[in-house]
mmCIF file of C-alpha atoms and ligand atoms in Angstrom:
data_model
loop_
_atom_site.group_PDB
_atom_site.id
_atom_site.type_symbol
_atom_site.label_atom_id
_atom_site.label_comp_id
_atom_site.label_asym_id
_atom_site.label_seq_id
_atom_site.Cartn_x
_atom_site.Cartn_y
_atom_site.Cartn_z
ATOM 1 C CA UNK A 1 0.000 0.000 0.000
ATOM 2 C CA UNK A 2 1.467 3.286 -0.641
ATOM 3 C CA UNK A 3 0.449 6.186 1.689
ATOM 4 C CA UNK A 4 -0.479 9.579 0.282
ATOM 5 C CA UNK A 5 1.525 12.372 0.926
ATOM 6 C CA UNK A 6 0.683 15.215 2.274
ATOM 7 C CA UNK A 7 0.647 18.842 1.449
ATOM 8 C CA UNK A 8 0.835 21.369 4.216
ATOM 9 C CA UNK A 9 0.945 25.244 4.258
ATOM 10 C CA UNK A 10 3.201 26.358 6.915
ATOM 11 C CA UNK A 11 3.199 29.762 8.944
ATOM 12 C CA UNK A 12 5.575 30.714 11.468
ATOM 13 C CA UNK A 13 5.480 34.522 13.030
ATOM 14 C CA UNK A 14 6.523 33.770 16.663
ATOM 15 C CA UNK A 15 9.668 35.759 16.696
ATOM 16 C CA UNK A 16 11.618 38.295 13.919
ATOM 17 C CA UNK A 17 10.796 36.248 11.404
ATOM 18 C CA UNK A 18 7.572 36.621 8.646
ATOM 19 C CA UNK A 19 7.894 33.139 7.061
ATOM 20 C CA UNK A 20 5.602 31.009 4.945
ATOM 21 C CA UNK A 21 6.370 27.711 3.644
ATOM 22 C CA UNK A 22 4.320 24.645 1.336
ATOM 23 C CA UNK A 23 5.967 21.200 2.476
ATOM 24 C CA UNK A 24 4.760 17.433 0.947
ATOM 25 C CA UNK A 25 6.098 14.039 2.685
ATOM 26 C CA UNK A 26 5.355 10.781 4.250
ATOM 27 C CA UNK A 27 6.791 10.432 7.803
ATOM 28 C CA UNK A 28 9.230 9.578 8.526
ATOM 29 C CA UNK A 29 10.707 12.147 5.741
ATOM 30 C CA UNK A 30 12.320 13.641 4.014
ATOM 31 C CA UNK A 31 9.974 15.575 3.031
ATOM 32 C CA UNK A 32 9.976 17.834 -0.108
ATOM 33 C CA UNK A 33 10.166 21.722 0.510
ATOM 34 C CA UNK A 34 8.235 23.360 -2.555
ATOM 35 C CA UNK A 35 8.872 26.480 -0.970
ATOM 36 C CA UNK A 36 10.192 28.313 1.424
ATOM 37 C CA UNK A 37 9.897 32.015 2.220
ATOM 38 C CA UNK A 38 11.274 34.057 5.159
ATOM 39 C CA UNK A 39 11.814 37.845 5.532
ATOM 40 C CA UNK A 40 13.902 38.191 8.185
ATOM 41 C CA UNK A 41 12.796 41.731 10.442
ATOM 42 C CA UNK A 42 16.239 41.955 11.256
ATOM 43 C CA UNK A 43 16.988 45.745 10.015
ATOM 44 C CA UNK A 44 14.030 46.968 11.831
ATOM 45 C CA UNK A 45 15.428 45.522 15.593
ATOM 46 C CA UNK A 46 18.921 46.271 14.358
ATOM 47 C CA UNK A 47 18.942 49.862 16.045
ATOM 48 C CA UNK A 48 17.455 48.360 19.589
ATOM 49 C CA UNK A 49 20.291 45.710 19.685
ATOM 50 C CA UNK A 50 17.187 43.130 20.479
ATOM 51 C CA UNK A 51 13.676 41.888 19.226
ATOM 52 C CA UNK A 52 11.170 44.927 19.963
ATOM 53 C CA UNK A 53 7.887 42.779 20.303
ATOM 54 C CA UNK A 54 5.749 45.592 19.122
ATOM 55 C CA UNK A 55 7.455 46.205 15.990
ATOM 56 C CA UNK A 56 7.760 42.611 15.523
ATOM 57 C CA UNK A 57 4.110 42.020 15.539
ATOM 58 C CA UNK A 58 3.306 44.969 13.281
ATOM 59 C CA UNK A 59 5.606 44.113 10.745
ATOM 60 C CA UNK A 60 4.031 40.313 10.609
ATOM 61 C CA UNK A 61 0.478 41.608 10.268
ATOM 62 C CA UNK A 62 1.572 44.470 7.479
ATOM 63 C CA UNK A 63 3.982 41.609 5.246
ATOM 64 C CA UNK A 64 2.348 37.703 6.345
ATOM 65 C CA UNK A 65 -0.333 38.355 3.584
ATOM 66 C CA UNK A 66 2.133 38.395 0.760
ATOM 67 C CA UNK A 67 4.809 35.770 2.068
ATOM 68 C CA UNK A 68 1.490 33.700 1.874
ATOM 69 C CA UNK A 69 1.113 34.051 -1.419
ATOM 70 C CA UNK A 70 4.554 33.676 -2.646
ATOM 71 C CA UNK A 71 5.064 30.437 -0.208
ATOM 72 C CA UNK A 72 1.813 29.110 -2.631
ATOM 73 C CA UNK A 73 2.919 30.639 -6.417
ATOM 74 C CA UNK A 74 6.491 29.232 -5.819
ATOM 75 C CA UNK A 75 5.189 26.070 -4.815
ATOM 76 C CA UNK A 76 2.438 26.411 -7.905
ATOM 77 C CA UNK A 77 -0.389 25.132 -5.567
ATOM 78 C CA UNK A 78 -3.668 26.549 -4.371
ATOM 79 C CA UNK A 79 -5.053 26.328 -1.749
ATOM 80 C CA UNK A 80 -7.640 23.977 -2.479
ATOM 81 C CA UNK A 81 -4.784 21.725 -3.250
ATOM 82 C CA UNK A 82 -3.881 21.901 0.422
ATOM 83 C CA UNK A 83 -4.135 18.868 3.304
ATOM 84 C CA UNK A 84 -4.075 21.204 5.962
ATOM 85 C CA UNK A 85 -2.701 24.777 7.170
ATOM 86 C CA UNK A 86 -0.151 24.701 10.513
ATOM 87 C CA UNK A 87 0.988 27.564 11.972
ATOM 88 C CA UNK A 88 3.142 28.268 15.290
ATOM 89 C CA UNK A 89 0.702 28.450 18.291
ATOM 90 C CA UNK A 90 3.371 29.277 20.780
ATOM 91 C CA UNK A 91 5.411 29.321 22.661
ATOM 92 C CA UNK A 92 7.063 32.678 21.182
ATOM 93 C CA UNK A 93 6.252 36.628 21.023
ATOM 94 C CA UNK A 94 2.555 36.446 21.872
ATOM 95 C CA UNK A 95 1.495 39.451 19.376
ATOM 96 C CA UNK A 96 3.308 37.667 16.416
ATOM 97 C CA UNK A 97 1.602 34.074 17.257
ATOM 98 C CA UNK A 98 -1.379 36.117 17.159
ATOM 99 C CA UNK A 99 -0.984 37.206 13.840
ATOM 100 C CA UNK A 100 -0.071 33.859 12.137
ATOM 101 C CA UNK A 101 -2.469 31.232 14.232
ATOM 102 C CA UNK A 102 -5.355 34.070 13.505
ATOM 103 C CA UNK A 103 -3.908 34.296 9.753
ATOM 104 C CA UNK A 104 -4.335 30.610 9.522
ATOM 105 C CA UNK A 105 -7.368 29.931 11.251
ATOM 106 C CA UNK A 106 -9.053 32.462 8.470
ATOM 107 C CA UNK A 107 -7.667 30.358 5.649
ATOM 108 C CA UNK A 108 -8.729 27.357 7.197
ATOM 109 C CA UNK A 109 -12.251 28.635 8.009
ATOM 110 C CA UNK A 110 -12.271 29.983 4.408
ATOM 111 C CA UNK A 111 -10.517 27.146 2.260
ATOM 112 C CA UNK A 112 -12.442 23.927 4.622
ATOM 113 C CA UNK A 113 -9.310 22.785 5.426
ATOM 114 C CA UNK A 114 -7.739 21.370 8.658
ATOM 115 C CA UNK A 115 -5.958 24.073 11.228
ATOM 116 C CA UNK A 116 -2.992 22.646 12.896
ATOM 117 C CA UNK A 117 -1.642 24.364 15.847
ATOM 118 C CA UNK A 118 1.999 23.458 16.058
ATOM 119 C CA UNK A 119 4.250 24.048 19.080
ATOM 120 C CA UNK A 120 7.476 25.789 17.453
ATOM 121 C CA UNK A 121 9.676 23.881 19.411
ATOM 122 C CA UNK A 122 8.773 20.486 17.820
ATOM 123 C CA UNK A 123 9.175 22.551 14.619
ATOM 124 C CA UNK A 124 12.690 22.570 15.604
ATOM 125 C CA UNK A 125 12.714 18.984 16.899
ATOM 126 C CA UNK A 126 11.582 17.322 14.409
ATOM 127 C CA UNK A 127 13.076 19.241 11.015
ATOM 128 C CA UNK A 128 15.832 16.519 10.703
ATOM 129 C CA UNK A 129 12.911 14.125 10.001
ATOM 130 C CA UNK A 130 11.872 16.762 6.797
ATOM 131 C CA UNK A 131 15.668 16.972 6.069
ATOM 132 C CA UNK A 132 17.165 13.230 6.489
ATOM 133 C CA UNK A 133 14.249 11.086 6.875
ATOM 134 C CA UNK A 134 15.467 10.432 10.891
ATOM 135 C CA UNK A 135 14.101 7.677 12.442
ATOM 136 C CA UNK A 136 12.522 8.103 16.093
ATOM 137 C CA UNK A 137 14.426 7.841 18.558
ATOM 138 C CA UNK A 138 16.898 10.154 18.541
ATOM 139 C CA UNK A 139 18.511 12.688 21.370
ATOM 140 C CA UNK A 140 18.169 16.273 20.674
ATOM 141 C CA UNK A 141 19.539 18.694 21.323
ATOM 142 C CA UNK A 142 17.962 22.255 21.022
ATOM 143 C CA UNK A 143 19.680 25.599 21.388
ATOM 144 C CA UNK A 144 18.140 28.622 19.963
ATOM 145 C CA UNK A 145 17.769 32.022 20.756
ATOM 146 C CA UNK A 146 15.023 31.210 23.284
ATOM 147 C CA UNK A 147 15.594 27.792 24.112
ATOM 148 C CA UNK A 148 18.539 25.194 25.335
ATOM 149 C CA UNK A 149 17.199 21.760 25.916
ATOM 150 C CA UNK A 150 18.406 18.220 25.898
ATOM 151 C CA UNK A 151 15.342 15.808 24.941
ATOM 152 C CA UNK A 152 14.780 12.213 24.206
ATOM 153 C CA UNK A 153 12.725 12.292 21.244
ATOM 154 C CA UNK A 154 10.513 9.098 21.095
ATOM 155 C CA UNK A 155 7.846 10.012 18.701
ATOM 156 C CA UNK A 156 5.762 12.870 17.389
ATOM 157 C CA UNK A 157 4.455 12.380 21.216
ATOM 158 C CA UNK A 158 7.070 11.524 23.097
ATOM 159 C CA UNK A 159 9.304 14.099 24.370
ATOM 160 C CA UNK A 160 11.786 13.626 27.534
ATOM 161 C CA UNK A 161 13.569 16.594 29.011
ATOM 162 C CA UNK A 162 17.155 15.554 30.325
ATOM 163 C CA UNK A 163 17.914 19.167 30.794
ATOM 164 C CA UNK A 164 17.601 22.485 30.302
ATOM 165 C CA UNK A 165 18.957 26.059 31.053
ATOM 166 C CA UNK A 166 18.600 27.443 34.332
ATOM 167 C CA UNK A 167 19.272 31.085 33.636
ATOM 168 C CA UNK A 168 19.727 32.085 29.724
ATOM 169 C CA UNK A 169 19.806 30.416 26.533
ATOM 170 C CA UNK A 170 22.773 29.906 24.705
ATOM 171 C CA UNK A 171 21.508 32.036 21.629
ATOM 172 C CA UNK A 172 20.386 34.806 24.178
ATOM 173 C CA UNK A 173 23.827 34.442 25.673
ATOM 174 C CA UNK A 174 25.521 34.881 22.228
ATOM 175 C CA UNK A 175 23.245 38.310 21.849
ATOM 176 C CA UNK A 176 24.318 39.223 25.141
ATOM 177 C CA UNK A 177 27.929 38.466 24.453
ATOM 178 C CA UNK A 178 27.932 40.682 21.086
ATOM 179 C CA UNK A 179 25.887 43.500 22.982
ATOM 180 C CA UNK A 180 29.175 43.754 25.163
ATOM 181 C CA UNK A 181 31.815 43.312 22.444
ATOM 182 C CA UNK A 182 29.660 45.961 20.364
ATOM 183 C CA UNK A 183 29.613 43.509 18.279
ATOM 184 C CA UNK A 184 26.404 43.944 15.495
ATOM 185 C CA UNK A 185 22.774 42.431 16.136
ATOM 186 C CA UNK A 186 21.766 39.220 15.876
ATOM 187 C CA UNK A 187 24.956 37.960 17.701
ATOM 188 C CA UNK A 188 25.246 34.661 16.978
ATOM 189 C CA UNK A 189 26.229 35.139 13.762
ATOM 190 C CA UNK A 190 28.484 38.361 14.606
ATOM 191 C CA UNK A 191 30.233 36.159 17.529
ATOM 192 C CA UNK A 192 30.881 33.539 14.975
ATOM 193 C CA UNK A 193 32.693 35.411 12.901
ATOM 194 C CA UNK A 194 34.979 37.735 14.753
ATOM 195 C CA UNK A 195 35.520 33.912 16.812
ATOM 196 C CA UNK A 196 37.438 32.737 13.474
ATOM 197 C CA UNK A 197 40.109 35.731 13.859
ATOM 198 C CA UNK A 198 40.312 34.870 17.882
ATOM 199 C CA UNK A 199 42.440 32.907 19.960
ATOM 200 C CA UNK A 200 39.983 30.742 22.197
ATOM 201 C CA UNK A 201 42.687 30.377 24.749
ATOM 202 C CA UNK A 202 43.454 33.917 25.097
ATOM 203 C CA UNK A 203 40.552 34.381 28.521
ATOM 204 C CA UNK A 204 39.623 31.787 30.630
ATOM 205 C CA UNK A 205 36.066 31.934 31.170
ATOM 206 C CA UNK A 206 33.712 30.036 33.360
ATOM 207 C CA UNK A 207 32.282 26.632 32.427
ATOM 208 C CA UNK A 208 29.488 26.590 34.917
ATOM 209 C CA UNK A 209 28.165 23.164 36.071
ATOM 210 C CA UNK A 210 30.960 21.330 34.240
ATOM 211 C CA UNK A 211 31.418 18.199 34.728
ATOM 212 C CA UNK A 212 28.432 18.298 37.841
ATOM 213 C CA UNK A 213 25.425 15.795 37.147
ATOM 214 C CA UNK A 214 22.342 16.692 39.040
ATOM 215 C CA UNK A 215 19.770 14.652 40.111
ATOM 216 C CA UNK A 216 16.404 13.676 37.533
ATOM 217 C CA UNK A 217 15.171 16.349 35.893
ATOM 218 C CA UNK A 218 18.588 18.631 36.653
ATOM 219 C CA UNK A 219 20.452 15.628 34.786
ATOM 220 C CA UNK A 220 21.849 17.535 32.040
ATOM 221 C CA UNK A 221 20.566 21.397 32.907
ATOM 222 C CA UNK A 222 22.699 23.954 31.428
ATOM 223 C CA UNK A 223 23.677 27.143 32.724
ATOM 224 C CA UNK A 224 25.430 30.532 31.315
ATOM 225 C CA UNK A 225 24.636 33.758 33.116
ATOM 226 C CA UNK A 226 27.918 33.250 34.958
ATOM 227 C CA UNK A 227 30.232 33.298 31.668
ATOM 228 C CA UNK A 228 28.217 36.141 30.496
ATOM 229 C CA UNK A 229 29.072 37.446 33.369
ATOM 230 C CA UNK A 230 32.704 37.470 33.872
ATOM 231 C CA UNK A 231 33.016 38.172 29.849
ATOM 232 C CA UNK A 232 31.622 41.750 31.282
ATOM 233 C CA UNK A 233 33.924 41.893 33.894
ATOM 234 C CA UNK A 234 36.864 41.055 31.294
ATOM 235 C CA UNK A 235 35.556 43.734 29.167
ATOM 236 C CA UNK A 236 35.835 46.812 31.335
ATOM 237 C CA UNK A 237 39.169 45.784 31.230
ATOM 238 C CA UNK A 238 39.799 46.339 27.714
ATOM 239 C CA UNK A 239 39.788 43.128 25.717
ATOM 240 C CA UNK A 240 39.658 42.167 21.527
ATOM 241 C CA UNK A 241 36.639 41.314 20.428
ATOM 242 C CA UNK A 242 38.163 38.288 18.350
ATOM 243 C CA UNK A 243 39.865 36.726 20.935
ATOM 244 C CA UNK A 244 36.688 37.076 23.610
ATOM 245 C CA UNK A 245 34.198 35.712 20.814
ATOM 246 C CA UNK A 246 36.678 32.665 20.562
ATOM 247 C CA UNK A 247 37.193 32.184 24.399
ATOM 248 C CA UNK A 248 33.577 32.772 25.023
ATOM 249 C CA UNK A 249 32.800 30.274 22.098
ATOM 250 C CA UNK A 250 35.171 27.163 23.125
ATOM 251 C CA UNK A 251 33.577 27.830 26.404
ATOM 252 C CA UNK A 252 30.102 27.157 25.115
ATOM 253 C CA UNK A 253 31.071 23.888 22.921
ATOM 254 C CA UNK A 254 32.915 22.572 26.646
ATOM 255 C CA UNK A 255 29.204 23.287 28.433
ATOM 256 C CA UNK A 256 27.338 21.630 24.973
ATOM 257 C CA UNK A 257 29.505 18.804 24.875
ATOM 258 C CA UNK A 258 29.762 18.273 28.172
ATOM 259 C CA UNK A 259 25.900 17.932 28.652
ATOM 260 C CA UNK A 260 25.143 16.635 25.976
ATOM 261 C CA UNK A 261 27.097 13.762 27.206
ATOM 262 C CA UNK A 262 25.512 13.305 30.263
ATOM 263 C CA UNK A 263 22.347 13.576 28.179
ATOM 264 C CA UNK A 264 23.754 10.558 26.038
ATOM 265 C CA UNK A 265 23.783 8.362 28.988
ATOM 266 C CA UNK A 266 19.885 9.044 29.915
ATOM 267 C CA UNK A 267 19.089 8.837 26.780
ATOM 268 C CA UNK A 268 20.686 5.204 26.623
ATOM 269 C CA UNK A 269 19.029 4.481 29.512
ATOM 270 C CA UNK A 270 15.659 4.933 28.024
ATOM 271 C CA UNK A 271 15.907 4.190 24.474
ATOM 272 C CA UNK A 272 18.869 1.870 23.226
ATOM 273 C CA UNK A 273 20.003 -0.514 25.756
ATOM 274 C CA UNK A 274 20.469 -3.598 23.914
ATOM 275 C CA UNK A 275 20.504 -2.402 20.527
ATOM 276 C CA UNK A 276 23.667 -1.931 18.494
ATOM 277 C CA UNK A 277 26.910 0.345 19.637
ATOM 278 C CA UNK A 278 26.091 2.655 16.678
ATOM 279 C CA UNK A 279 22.516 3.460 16.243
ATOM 280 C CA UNK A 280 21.782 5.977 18.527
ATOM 281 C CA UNK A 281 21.422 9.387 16.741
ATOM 282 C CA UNK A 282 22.077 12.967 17.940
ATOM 283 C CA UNK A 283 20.069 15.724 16.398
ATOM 284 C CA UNK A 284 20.794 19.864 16.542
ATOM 285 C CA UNK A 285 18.423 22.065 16.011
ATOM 286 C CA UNK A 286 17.606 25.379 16.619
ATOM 287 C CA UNK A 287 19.507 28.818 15.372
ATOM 288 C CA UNK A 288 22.634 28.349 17.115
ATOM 289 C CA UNK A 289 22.900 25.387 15.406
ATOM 290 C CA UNK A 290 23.655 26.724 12.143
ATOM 291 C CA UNK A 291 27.350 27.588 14.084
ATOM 292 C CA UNK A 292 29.952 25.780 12.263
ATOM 293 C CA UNK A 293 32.595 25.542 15.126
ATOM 294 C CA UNK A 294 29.327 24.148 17.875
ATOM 295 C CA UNK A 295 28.623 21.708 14.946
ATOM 296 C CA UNK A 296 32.448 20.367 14.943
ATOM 297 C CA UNK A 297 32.860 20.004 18.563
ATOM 298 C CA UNK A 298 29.206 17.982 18.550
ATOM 299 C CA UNK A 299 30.601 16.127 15.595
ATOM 300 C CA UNK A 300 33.999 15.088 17.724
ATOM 301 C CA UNK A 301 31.555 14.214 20.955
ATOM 302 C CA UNK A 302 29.397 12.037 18.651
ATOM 303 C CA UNK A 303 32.671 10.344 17.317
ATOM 304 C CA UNK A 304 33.666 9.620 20.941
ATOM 305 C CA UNK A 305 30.432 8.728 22.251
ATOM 306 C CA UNK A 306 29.710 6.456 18.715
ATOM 307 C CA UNK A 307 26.187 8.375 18.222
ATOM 308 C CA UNK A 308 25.371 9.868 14.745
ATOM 309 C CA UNK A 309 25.104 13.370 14.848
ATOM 310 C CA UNK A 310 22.705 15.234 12.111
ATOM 311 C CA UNK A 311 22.567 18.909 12.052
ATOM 312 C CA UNK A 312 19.988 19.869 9.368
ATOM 313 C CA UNK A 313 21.311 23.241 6.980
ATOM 314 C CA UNK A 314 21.422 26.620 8.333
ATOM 315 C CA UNK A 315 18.506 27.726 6.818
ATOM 316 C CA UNK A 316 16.465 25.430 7.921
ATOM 317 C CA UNK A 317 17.926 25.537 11.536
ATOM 318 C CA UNK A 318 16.983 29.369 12.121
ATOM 319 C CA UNK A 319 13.288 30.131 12.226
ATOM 320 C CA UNK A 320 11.457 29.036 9.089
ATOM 321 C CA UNK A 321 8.251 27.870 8.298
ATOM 322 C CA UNK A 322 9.274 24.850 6.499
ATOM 323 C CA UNK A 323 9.623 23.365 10.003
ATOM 324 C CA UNK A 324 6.173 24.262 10.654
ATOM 325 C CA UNK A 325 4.299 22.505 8.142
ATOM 326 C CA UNK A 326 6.680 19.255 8.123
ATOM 327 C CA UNK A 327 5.310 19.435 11.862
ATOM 328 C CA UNK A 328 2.094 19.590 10.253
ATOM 329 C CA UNK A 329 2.575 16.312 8.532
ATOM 330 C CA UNK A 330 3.966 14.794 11.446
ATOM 331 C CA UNK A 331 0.754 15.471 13.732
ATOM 332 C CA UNK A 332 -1.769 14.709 10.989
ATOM 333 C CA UNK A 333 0.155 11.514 10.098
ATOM 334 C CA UNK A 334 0.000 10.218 13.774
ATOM 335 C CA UNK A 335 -3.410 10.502 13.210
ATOM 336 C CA UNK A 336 -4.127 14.107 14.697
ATOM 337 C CA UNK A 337 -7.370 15.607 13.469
ATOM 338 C CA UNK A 338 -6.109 18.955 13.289
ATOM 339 C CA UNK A 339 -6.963 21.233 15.935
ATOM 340 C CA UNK A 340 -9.771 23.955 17.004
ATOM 341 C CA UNK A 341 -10.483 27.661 15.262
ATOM 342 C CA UNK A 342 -10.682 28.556 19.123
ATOM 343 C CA UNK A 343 -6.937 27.135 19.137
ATOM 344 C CA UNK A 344 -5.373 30.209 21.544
ATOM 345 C CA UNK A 345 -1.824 31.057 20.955
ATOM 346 C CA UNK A 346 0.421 30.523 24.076
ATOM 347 C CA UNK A 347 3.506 32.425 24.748
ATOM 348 C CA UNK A 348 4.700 29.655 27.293
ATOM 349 C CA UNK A 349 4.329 26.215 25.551
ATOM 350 C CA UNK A 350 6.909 23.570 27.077
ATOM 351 C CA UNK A 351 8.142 20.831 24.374
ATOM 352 C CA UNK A 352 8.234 18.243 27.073
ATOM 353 C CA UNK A 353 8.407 18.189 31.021
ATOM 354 C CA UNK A 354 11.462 16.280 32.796
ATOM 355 C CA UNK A 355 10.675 13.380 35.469
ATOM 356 C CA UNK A 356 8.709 14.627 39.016
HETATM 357 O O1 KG4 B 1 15.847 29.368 16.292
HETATM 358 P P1 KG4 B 1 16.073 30.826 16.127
HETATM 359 O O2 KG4 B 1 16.140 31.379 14.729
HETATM 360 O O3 KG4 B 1 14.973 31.653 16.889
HETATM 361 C C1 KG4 B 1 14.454 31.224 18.111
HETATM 362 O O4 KG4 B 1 13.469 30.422 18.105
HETATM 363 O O5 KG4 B 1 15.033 31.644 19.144
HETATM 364 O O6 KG4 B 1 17.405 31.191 16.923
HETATM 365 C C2 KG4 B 1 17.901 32.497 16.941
HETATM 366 C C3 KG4 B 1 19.147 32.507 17.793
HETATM 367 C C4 KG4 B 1 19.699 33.913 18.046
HETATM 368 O O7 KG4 B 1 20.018 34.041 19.415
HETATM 369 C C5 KG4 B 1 20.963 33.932 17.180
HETATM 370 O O8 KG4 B 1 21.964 34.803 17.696
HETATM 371 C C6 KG4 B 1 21.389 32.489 17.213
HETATM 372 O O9 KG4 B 1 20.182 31.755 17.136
HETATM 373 N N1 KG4 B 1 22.268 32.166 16.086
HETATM 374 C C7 KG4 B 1 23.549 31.793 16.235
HETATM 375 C C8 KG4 B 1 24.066 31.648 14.915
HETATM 376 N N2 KG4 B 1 23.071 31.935 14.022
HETATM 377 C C9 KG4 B 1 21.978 32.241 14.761
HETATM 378 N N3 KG4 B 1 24.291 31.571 17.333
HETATM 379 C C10 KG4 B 1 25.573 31.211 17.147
HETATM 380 N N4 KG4 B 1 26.155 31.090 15.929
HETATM 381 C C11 KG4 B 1 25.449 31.287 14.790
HETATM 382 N N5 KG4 B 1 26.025 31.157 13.592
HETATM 383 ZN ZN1 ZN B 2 13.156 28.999 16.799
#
């Protein structure tokens, strides 16, 4: 028997970016991606140094219209032609979600088809499914600009949170740490670069909780307000940029790898004891994903630790809405019905919830 793919319009406006996207696929992928739009509002932050929700929100309602259409012309469907409409329901910017679950719930209402309400976060999780075809399970971990997690991914449904951060995430300490090096906004990017001129041994910064594994749901929890921290210390001092973005960076892959190692044993624990040395898989996903030198050091882990390690391309790691419909597919393929039109968008929206 073969199973019918599906076609899904996807809309994602939780954050900075206005994206639309038209995905088709079978889980468990890939998936095709007949297009993909995403205006990044990045010039219209750029002068606050940060995301200014207002603006953000404005900007989606005044531009989400016409990404719409383009996502459909480029992809030469209508929207009759359409399984179903997903957009991001949260957790993100709560104005923005606004604007795309309302956006979508109107097209669904209008068009008869199904609405579903995807959590962004299993956007994330599950986009090396749309890119490689990943089999569940795999361990992922997630590091974006609002997000750090460590999860056992058993299924569309199954999501178990080794760790997490207790203070910032590592893309919000990447901002932070380019907001102090006057470094240009978005950081991540910024840090990246000026990191390949640097010397990472030039500072010694803080690895907090290295090398310390809690208890349950603290297994693997990650923590970097303290290197932020001492970075601004170092830089009253008078510092280079390039050789703090390195030293701040080789501190981050030693705090990623050395979590994501503990991670590796829970994840063991739960999901491949007894099955053979090399099929256990290690996904990253998420923005700060799409840095090259965080992908080598995961890379070298995964060597060590014999796991896989799949890091889908940068464009598909930073916000897109690709990742949004391929959820789509995902939910409606596990035999979701779709959800609501009185769906509500959530600003807090947890991907999954560690042990009690
Ligand atoms: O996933 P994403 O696009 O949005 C959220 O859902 O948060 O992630 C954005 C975050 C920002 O903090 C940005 O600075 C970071 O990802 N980022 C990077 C890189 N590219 C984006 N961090 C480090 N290196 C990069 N190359
Ligand atoms: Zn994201």
């Amino acid at each position: 028997m073969t199973i019918k793919p599906l076609t899904i319009l996807g809309i994602e406006t939780s954050c900075d970016e206005t994206a639309a996207s038209v995905v088709r696929g079978v889980t468990p992928g890939p998936g095709e991606i007949l297009s993909n739009i995403v205006f990044s509002q990045t010039e219209a932050h750029a002068p606050y140094g940060g995301v200014v929700p207002e603006i953000a929100s404005r900007a989606h309602l005044e531009i989400l219209d016409g990404i719409i259409e383009r996502a459909l012309s480029d992809a030469k469907i209508s929207l009759a032609e359409l399984d179903g409409i997903a957009a991001t329901a949260g957790p993100g910017l709560i104005g923005g979600v606004m604007v795309g679950l309302t956006t979508a719930k109107a097209l669904a209402l209008a068009s008869g088809k199904v609405l579903v309400a995807v959590n962004h976060l299993m956007g994330h999780a599950l986009t090396a499914r749309l890119t490689h075809g990943v089999e569940f399970p795999f361990l992922l971990l997630l590091v974006s600009g609002g997000h750090c997690q460590l999860v056992g991914v058993g299924g569309v449904d199954d999501f178990r949170l080794y760790g997490s951060t207790i203070d910032d995430a590592v893309g919000e300490a990447f901002d932070k740490t380019a907001k102090i090096l006057g470094l240009p906004y978005p950081g991540g990017p910024a840090v990246e670069a000026a990191a390949e001129n640097g010397n990472p041994r030039a500072y010694d910064l803080p690895r907090p909780l290295l090398g310390k594994r809690g208890s349950g749901r603290a297994g693997a929890d990650f923590s970097f307000s303290g290197l932020k921290t001492a970075l601004r210390q170092l830089a009253e001092t008078g510092i280079s940029a390039e050789d703090a973005s390195a030293s701040f960076q080789a501190a981050v892959i030693d705090i990623l790898r050395d979590r994501t190692r503990i991670a590796m044993q829970m994840f063991r624990r739960d999901f491949s004891e007894g099955s053979g040395p090399d099929s256990n898989k290690l996904v990253v996903a998420g923005g700060v994903a799409a840095n090259q030198a965080i992908g080598a050091g995961m890379n070298r882990l995964c060597a060590e630790e014999r796991f896989t390690a799949l890091i889908p391309p940068p464009r598909l790691c930073t916000d897109n809405a690709a990742m949004i419909a391929w959820a789509g597919v995902e939910r409606l393929s596990a035999g979701a019905k779709g959800d609501a039109l009185s769906a509500s968008p959530r600003a807090r929206w947890p991907l999954a919830t560690g042990p009690t």
